[in-house]
PDB file of C-alpha atoms in Angstrom:
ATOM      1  CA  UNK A 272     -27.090-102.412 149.300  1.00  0.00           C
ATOM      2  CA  UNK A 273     -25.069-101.647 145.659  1.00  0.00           C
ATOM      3  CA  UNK A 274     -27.928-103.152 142.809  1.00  0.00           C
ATOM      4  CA  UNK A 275     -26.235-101.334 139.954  1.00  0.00           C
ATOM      5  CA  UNK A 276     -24.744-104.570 138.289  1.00  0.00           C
ATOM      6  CA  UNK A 277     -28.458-105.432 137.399  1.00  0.00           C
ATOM      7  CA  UNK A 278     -28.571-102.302 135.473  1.00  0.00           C
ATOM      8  CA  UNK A 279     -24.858-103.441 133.588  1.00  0.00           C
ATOM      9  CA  UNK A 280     -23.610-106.870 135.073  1.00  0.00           C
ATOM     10  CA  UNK A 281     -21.244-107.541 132.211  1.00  0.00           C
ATOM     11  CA  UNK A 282     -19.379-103.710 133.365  1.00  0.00           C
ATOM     12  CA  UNK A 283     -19.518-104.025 136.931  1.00  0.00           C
ATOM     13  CA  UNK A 284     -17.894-107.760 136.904  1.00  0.00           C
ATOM     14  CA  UNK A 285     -16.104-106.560 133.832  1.00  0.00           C
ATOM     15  CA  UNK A 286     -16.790-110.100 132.059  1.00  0.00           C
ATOM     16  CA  UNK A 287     -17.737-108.524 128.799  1.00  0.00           C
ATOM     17  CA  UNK A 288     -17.954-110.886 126.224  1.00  0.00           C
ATOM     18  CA  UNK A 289     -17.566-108.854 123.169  1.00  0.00           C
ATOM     19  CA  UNK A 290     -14.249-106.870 124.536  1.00  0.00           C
ATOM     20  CA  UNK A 291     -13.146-110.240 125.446  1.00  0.00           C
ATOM     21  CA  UNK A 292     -13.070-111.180 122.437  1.00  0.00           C
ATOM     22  CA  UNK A 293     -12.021-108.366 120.711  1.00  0.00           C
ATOM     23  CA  UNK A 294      -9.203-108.113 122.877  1.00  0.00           C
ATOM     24  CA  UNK A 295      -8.305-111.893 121.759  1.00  0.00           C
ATOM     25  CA  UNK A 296      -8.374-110.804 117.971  1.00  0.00           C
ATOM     26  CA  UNK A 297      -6.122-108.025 118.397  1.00  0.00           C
ATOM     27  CA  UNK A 298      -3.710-110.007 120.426  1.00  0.00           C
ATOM     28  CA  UNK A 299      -3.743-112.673 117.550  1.00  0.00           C
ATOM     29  CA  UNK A 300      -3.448-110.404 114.562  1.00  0.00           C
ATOM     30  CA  UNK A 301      -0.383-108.616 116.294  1.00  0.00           C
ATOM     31  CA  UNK A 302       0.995-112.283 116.919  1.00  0.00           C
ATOM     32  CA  UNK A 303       0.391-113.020 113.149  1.00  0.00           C
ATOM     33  CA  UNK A 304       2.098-109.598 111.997  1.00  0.00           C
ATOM     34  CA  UNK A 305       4.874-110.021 114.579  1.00  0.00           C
ATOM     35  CA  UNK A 306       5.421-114.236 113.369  1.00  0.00           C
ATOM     36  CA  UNK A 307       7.474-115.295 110.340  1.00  0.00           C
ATOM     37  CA  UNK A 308       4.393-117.670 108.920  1.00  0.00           C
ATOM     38  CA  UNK A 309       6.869-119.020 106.207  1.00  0.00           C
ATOM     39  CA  UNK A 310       8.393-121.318 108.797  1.00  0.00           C
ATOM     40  CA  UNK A 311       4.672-122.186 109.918  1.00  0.00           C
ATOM     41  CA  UNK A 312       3.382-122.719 106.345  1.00  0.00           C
ATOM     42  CA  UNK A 313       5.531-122.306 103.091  1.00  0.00           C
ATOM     43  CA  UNK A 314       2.777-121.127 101.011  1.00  0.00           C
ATOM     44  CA  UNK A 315       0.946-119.367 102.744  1.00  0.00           C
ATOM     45  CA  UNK A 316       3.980-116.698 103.011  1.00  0.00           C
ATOM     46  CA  UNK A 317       2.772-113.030 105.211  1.00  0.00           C
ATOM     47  CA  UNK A 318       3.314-109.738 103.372  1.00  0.00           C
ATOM     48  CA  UNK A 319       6.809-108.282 104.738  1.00  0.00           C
ATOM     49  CA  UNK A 320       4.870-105.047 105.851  1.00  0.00           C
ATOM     50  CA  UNK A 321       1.705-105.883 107.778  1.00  0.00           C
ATOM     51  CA  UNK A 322      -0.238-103.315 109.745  1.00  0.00           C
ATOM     52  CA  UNK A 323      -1.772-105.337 112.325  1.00  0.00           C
ATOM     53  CA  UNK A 324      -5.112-103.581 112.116  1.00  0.00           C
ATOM     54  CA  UNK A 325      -5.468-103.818 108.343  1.00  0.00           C
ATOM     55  CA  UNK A 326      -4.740-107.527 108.197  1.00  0.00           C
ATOM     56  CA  UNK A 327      -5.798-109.165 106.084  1.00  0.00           C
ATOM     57  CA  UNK A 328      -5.927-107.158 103.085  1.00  0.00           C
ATOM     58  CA  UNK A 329      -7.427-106.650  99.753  1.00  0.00           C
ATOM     59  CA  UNK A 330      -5.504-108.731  96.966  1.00  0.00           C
ATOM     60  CA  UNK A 331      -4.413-105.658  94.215  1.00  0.00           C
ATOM     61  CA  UNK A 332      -6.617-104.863  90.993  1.00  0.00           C
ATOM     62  CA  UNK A 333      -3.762-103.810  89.311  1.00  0.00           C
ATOM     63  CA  UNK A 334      -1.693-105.160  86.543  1.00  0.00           C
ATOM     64  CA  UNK A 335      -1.300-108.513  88.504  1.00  0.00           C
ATOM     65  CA  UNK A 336      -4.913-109.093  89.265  1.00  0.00           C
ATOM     66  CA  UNK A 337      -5.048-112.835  90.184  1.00  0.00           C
ATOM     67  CA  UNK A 338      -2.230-112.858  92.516  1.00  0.00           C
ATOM     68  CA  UNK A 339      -2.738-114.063  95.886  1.00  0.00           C
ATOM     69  CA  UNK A 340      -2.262-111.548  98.421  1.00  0.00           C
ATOM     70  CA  UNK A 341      -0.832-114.856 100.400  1.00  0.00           C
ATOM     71  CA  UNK A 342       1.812-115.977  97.979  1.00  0.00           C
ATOM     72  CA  UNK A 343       2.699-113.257  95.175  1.00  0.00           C
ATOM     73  CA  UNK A 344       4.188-116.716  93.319  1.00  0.00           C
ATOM     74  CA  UNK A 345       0.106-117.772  93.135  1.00  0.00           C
ATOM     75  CA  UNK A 346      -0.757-116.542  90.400  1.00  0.00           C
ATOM     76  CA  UNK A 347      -4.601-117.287  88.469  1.00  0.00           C
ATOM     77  CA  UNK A 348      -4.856-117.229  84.885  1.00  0.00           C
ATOM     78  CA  UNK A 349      -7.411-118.680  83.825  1.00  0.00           C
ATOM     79  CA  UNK A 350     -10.573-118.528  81.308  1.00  0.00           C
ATOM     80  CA  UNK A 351     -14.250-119.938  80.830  1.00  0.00           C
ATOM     81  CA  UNK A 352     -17.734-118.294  79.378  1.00  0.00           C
ATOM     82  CA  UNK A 353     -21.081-118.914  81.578  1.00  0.00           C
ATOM     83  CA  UNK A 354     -24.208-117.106  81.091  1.00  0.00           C
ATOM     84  CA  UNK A 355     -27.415-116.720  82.981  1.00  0.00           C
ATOM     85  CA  UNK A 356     -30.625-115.244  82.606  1.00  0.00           C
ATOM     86  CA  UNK A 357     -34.543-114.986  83.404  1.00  0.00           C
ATOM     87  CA  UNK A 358     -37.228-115.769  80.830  1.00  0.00           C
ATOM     88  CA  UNK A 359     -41.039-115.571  81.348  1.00  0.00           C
ATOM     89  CA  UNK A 360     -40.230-119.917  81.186  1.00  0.00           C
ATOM     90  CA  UNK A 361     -37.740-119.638  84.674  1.00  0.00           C
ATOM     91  CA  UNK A 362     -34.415-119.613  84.404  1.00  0.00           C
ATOM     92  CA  UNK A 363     -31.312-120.663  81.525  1.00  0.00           C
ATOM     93  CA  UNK A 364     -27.679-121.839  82.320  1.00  0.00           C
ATOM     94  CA  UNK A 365     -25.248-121.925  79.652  1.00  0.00           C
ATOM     95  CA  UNK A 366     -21.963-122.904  80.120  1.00  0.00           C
ATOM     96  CA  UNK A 367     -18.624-124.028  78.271  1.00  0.00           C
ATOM     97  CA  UNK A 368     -16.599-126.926  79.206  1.00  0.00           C
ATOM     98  CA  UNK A 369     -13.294-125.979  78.888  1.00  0.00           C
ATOM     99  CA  UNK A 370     -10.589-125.800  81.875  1.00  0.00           C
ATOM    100  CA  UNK A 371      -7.711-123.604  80.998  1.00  0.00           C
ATOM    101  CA  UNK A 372      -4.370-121.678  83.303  1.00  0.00           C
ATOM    102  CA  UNK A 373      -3.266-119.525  80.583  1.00  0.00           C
ATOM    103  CA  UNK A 374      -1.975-121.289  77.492  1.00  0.00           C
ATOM    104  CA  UNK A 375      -2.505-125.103  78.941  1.00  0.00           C
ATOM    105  CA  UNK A 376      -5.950-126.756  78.526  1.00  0.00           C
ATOM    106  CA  UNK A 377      -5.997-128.845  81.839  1.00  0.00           C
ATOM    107  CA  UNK A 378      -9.696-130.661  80.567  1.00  0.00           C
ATOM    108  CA  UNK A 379     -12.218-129.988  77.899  1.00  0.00           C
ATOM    109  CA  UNK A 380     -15.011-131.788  79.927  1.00  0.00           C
ATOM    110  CA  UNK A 381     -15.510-129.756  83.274  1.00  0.00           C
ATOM    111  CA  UNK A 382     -18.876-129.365  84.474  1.00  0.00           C
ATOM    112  CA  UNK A 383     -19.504-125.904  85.401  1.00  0.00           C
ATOM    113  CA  UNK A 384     -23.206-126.295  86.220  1.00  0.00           C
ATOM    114  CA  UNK A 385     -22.934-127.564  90.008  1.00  0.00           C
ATOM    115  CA  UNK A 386     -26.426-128.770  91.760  1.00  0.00           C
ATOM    116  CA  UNK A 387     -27.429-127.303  94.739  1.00  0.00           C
ATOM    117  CA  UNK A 388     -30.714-128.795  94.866  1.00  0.00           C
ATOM    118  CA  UNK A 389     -33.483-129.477  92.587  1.00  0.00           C
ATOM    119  CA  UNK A 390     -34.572-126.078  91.853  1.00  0.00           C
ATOM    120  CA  UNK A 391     -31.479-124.457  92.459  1.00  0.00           C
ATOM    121  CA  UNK A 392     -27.817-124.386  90.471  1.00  0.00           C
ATOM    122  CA  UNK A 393     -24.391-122.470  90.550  1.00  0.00           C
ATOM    123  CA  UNK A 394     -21.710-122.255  87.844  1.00  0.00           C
ATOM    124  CA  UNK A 395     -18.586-122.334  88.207  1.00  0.00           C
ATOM    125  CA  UNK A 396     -15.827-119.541  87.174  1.00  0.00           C
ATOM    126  CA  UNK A 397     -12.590-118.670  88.520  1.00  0.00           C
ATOM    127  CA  UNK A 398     -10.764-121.375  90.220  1.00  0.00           C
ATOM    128  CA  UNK A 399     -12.158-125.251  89.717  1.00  0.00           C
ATOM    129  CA  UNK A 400     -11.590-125.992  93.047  1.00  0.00           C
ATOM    130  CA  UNK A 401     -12.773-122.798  94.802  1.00  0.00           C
ATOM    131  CA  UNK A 402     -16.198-122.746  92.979  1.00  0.00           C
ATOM    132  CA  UNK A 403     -16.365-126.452  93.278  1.00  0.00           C
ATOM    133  CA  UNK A 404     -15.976-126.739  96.987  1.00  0.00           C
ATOM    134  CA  UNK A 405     -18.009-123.836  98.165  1.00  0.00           C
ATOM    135  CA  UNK A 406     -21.073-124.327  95.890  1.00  0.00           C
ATOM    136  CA  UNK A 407     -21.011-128.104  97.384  1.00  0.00           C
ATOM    137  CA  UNK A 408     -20.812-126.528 100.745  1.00  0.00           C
ATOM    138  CA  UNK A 409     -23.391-124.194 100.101  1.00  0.00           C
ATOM    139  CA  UNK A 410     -25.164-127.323  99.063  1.00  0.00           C
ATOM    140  CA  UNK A 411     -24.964-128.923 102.897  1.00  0.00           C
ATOM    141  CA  UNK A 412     -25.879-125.697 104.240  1.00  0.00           C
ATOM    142  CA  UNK A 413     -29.156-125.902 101.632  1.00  0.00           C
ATOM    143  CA  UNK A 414     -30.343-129.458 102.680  1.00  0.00           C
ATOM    144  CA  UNK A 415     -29.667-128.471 105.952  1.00  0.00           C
ATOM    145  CA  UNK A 416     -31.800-125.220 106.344  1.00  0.00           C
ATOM    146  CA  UNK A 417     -34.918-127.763 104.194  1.00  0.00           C
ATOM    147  CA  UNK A 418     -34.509-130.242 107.237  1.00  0.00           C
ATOM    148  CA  UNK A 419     -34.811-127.128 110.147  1.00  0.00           C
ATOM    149  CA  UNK A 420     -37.168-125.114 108.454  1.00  0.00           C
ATOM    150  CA  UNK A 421     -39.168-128.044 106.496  1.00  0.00           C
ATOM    151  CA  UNK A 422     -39.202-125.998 103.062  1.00  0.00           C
ATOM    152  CA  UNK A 423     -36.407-125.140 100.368  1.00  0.00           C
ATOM    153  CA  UNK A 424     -34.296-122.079 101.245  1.00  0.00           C
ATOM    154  CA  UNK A 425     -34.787-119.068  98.553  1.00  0.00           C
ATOM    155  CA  UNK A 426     -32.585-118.391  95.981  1.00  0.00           C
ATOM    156  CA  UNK A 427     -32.027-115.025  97.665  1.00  0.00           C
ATOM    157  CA  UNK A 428     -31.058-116.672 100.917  1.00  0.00           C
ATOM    158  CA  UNK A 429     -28.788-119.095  99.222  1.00  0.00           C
ATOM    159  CA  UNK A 430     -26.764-116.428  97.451  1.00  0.00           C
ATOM    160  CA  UNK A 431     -26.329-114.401 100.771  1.00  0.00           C
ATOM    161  CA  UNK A 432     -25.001-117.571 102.207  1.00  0.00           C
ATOM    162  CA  UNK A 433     -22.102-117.768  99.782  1.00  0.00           C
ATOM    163  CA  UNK A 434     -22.192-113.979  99.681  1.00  0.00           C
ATOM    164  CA  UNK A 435     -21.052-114.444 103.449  1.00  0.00           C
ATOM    165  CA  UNK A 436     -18.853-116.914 103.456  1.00  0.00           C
ATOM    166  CA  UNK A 437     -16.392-115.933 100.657  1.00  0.00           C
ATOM    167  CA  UNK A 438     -16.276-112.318 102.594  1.00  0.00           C
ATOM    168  CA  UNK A 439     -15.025-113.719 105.518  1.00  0.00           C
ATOM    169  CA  UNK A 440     -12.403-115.377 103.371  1.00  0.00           C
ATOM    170  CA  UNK A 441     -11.647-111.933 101.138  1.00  0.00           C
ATOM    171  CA  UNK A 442      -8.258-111.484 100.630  1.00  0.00           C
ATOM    172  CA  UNK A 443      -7.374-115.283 100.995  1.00  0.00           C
ATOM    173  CA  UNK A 444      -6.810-115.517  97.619  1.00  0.00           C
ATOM    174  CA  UNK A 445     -10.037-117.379  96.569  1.00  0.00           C
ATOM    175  CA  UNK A 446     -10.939-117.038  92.658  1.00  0.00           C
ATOM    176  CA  UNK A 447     -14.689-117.172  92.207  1.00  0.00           C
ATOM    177  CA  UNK A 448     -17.166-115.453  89.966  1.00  0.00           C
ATOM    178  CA  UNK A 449     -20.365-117.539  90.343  1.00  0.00           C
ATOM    179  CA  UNK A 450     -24.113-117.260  89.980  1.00  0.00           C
ATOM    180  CA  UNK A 451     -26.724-118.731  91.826  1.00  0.00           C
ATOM    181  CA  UNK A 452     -30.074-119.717  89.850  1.00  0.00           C
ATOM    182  CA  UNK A 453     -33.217-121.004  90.846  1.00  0.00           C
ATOM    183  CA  UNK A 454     -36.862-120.927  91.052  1.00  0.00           C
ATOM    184  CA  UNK A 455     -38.928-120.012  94.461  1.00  0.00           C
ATOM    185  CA  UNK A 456     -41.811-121.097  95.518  1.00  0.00           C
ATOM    186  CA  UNK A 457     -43.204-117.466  95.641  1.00  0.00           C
ATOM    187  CA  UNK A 458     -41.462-114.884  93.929  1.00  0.00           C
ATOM    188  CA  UNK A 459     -40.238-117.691  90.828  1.00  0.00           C
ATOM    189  CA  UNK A 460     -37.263-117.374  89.145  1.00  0.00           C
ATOM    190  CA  UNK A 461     -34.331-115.294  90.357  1.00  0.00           C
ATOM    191  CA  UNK A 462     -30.689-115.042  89.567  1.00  0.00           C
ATOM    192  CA  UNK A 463     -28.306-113.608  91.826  1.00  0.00           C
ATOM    193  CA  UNK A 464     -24.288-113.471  90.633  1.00  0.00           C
ATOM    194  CA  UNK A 465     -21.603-113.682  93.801  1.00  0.00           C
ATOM    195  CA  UNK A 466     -17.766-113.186  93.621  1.00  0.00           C
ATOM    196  CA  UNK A 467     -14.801-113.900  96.106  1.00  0.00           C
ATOM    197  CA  UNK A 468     -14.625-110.360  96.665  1.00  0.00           C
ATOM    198  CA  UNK A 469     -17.837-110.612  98.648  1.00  0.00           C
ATOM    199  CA  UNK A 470     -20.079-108.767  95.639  1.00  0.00           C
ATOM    200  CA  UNK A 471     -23.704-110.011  95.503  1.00  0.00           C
ATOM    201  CA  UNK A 472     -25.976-108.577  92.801  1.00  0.00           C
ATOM    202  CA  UNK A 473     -29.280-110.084  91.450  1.00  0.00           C
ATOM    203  CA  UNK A 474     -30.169-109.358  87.664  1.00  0.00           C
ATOM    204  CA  UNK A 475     -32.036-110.548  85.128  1.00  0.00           C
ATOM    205  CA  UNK A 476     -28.918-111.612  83.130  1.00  0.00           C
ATOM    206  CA  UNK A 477     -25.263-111.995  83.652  1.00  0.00           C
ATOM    207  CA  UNK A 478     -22.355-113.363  81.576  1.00  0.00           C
ATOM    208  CA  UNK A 479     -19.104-114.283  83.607  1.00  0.00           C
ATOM    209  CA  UNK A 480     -15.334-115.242  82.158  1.00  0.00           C
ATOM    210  CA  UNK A 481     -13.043-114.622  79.994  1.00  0.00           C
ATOM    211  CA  UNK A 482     -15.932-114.943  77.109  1.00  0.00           C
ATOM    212  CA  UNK A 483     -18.404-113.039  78.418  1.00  0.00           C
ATOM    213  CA  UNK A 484     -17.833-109.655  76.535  1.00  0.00           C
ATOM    214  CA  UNK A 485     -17.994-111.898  72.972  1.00  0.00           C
ATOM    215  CA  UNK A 486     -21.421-113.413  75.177  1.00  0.00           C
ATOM    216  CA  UNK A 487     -22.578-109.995  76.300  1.00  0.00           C
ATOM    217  CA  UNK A 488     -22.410-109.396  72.155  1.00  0.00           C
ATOM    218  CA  UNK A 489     -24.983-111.590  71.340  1.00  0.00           C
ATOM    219  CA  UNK A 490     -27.117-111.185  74.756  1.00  0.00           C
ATOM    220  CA  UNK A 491     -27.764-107.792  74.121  1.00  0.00           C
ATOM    221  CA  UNK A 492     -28.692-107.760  70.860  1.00  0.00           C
ATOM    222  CA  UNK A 493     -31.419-110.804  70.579  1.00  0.00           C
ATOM    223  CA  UNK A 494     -32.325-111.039  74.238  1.00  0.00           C
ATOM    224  CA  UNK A 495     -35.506-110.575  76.221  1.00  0.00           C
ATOM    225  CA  UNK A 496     -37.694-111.638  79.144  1.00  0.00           C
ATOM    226  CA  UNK A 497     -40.495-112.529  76.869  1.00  0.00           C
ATOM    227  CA  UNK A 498     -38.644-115.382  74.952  1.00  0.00           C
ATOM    228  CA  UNK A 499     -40.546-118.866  74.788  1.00  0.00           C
ATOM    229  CA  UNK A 500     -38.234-121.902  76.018  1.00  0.00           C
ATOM    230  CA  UNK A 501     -36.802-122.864  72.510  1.00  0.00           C
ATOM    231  CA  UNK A 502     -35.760-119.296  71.661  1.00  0.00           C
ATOM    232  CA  UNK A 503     -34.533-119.105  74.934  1.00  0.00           C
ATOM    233  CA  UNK A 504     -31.882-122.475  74.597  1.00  0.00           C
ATOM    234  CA  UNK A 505     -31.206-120.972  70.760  1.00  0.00           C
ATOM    235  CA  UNK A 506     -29.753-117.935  72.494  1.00  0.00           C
ATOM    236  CA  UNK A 507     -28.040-119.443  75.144  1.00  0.00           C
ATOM    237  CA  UNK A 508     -26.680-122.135  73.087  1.00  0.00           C
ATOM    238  CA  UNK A 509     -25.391-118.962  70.300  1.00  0.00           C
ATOM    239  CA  UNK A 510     -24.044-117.076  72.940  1.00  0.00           C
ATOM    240  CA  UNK A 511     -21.720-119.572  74.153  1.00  0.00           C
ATOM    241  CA  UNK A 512     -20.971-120.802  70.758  1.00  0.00           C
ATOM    242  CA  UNK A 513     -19.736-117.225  69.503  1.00  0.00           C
ATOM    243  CA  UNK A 514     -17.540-117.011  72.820  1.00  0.00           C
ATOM    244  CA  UNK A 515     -16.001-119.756  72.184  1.00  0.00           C
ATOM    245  CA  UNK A 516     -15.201-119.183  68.743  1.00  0.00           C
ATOM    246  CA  UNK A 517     -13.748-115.641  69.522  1.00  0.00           C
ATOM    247  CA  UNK A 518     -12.058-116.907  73.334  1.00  0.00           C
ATOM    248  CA  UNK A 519      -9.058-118.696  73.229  1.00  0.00           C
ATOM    249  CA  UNK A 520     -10.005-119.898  77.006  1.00  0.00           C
ATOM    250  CA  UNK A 521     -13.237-121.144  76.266  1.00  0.00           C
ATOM    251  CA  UNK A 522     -14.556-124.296  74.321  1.00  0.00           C
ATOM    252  CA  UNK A 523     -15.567-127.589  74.263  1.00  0.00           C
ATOM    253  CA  UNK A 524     -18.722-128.585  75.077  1.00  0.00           C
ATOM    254  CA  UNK A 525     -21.933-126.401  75.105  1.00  0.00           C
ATOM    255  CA  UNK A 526     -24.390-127.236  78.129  1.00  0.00           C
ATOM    256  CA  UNK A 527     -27.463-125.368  78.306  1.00  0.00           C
ATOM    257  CA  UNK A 528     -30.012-125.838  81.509  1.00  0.00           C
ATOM    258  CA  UNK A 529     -33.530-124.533  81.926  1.00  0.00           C
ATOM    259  CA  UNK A 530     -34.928-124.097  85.684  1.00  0.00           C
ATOM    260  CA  UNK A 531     -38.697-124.349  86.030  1.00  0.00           C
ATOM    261  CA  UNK A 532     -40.984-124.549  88.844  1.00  0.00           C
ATOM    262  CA  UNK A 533     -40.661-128.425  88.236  1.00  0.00           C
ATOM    263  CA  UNK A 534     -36.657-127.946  88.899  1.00  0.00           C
ATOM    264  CA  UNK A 535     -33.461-128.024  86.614  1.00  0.00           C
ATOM    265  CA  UNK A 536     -33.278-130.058  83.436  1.00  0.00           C
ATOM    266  CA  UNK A 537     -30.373-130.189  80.991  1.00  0.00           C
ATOM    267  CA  UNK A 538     -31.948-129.221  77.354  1.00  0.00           C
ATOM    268  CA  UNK A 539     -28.884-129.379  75.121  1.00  0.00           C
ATOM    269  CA  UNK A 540     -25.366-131.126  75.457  1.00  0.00           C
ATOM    270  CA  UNK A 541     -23.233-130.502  72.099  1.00  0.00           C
ATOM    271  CA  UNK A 542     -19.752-129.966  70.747  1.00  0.00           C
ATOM    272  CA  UNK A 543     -19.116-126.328  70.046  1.00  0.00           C
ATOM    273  CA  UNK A 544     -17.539-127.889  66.792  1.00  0.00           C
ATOM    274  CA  UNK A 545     -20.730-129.914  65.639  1.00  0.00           C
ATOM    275  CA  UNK A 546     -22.156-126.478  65.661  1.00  0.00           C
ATOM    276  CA  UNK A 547     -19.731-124.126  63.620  1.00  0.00           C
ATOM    277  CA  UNK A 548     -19.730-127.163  61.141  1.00  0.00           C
ATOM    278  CA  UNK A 549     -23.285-127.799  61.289  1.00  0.00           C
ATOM    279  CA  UNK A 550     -26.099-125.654  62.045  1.00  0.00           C
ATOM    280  CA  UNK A 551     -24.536-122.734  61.957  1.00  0.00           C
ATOM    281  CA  UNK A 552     -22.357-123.509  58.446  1.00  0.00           C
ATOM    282  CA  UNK A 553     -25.852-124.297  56.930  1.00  0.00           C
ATOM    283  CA  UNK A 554     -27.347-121.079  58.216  1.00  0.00           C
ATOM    284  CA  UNK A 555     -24.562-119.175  56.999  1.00  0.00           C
ATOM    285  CA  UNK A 556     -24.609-120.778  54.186  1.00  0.00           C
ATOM    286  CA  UNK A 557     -28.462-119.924  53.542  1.00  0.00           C
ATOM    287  CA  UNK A 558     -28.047-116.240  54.108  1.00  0.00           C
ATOM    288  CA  UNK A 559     -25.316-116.075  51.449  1.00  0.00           C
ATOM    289  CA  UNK A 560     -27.747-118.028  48.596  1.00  0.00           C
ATOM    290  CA  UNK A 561     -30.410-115.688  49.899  1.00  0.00           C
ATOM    291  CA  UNK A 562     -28.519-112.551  49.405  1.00  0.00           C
ATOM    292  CA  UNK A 563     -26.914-114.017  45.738  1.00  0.00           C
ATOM    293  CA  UNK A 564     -30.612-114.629  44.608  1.00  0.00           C
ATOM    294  CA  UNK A 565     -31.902-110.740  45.496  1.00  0.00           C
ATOM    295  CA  UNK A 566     -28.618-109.573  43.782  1.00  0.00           C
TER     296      UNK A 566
END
């Protein structure tokens, strides 16, 4: 009696699951690159030229970097400044407020600071809607994993998450350049920054938008993991101010965050105005007087 399909039942029935279904995917993606999708969905036009086997591919970092590779017509342009780094106090968020597609200012009040759970927050650059819906996503996924497992998910594990997801969807024409903040309840604080190209790095600081080189400016020059709390939310709070003095595509409102092992609280909420005006006019101010009296 023939016993060999114990040793391989899957090859002597030929019922292999896996070849089943990559047969299936090659069958669709030849239907896809063989179908006129325009006449399925308007906007989400195919490429002329589509090799079967490369579909779908990598949207161009060329001159026209934010076009979709979906619709040439979608174009991003868009601007913001977030910042994020560690501190021996946990973690600080800084953010702008300002929503922009080139020259049009589409809100001055965004919140770019999404909640994922107490101890854990994303920001929000690139597309509104992309950042918005995933991080809430991410969110479900978060509460979820607490009610299975019966203990908060890790800032690591919640950036690999999104890391995931968006790579599945590379190519789509998603717009994201987030980072995921939080405090464990081992290793503390930990910052992890995630794109829509499927890059996840963690770091001790990162600065993402059209502000972040003016933000980088500032970062690099004042900070350092051994700040207390209230020089920490000084250089947050600068480093978004001088972006959004210098970046047309960033402004409004300042909003700074600190995570702790007790979770996320907001520490400052102010006008990037009220500043230039204010505090900084009167330091500025100072510093001349100063340098007029040793003269």
């Amino acid at each position: 009696m023939d016993l060999s399909f114990f040793n391989d039942p899957h090859g002597f029935f030929e019922t292999n699951p896996r070849k089943e279904l990559q047969r299936k995917e090659i069958a669709l993606l030849k239907e896809i690159a063989s179908t006129n999708m325009s006449s399925h969905f308007p906007l989400l036009k195919a490429p002329s030229k589509t090799n079967a086997s490369a579909f779908p591919t990598l949207t161009s970092k060329g001159g026209q970097r934010y076009v979709s590779e979906a619709n040439p017509k979608i174009k991003f342009s868009h601007g913001t400044t977030t910042l994020a780094f560690v501190f021996q106090g946990g973690v600080l968020v800084a953010v702008d407020s300002r929503a922009s597609m080139g020259s049009y200012i589409g809100s001055g009040t965004v919140k770019k600071v999404i909640p994922i759970h107490k101890h854990l927050i994303g920001t929000m650059a690139g597309g509104a809607a992309d950042c918005s819906f995933w991080e809430r996503n991410l969110a479900m996924q978060c509460r979820l994993h607490e009610l299975r497992e019966g203990k908060r998910i890790s800032v690591a594990a919640a950036s690999k998450l999104l890391g995931n997801i968006v790579f599945q969807y590379r190519g789509y024409g998603l717009s994201m350049g987030t980072m995921i903040a939080g405090y464990d309840q081992k290793k503390g604080p930990a910052l992890f920054y995630c794109d829509s190209d499927g890059t996840r790095l963690k770091g001790n600081l990162f600065s993402v938008g059209s502000g972040a080189t003016y933000a980088y400016g500032i970062l690099d020059s004042e900070y350092s993991h051994d700040l207390d709390e209230k020089a920490a939310i000084e250089l947050g709070k600068r480093a978004i101010y001088h972006a959004t003095h210098r970046d047309a595509y960033s402004g409004g409102t300042i909003n700074v965050f600190v995570i702790r092992d007790t979770g996320y609280e907001q520490m400052y909420k102010g006008d990037m105005n009220e500043l230039h005006y204010g505090q900084y006019m009167q330091e500025k101010l100072a510093e001349e007087g100063d340098v007029k009296m040793e003269s």
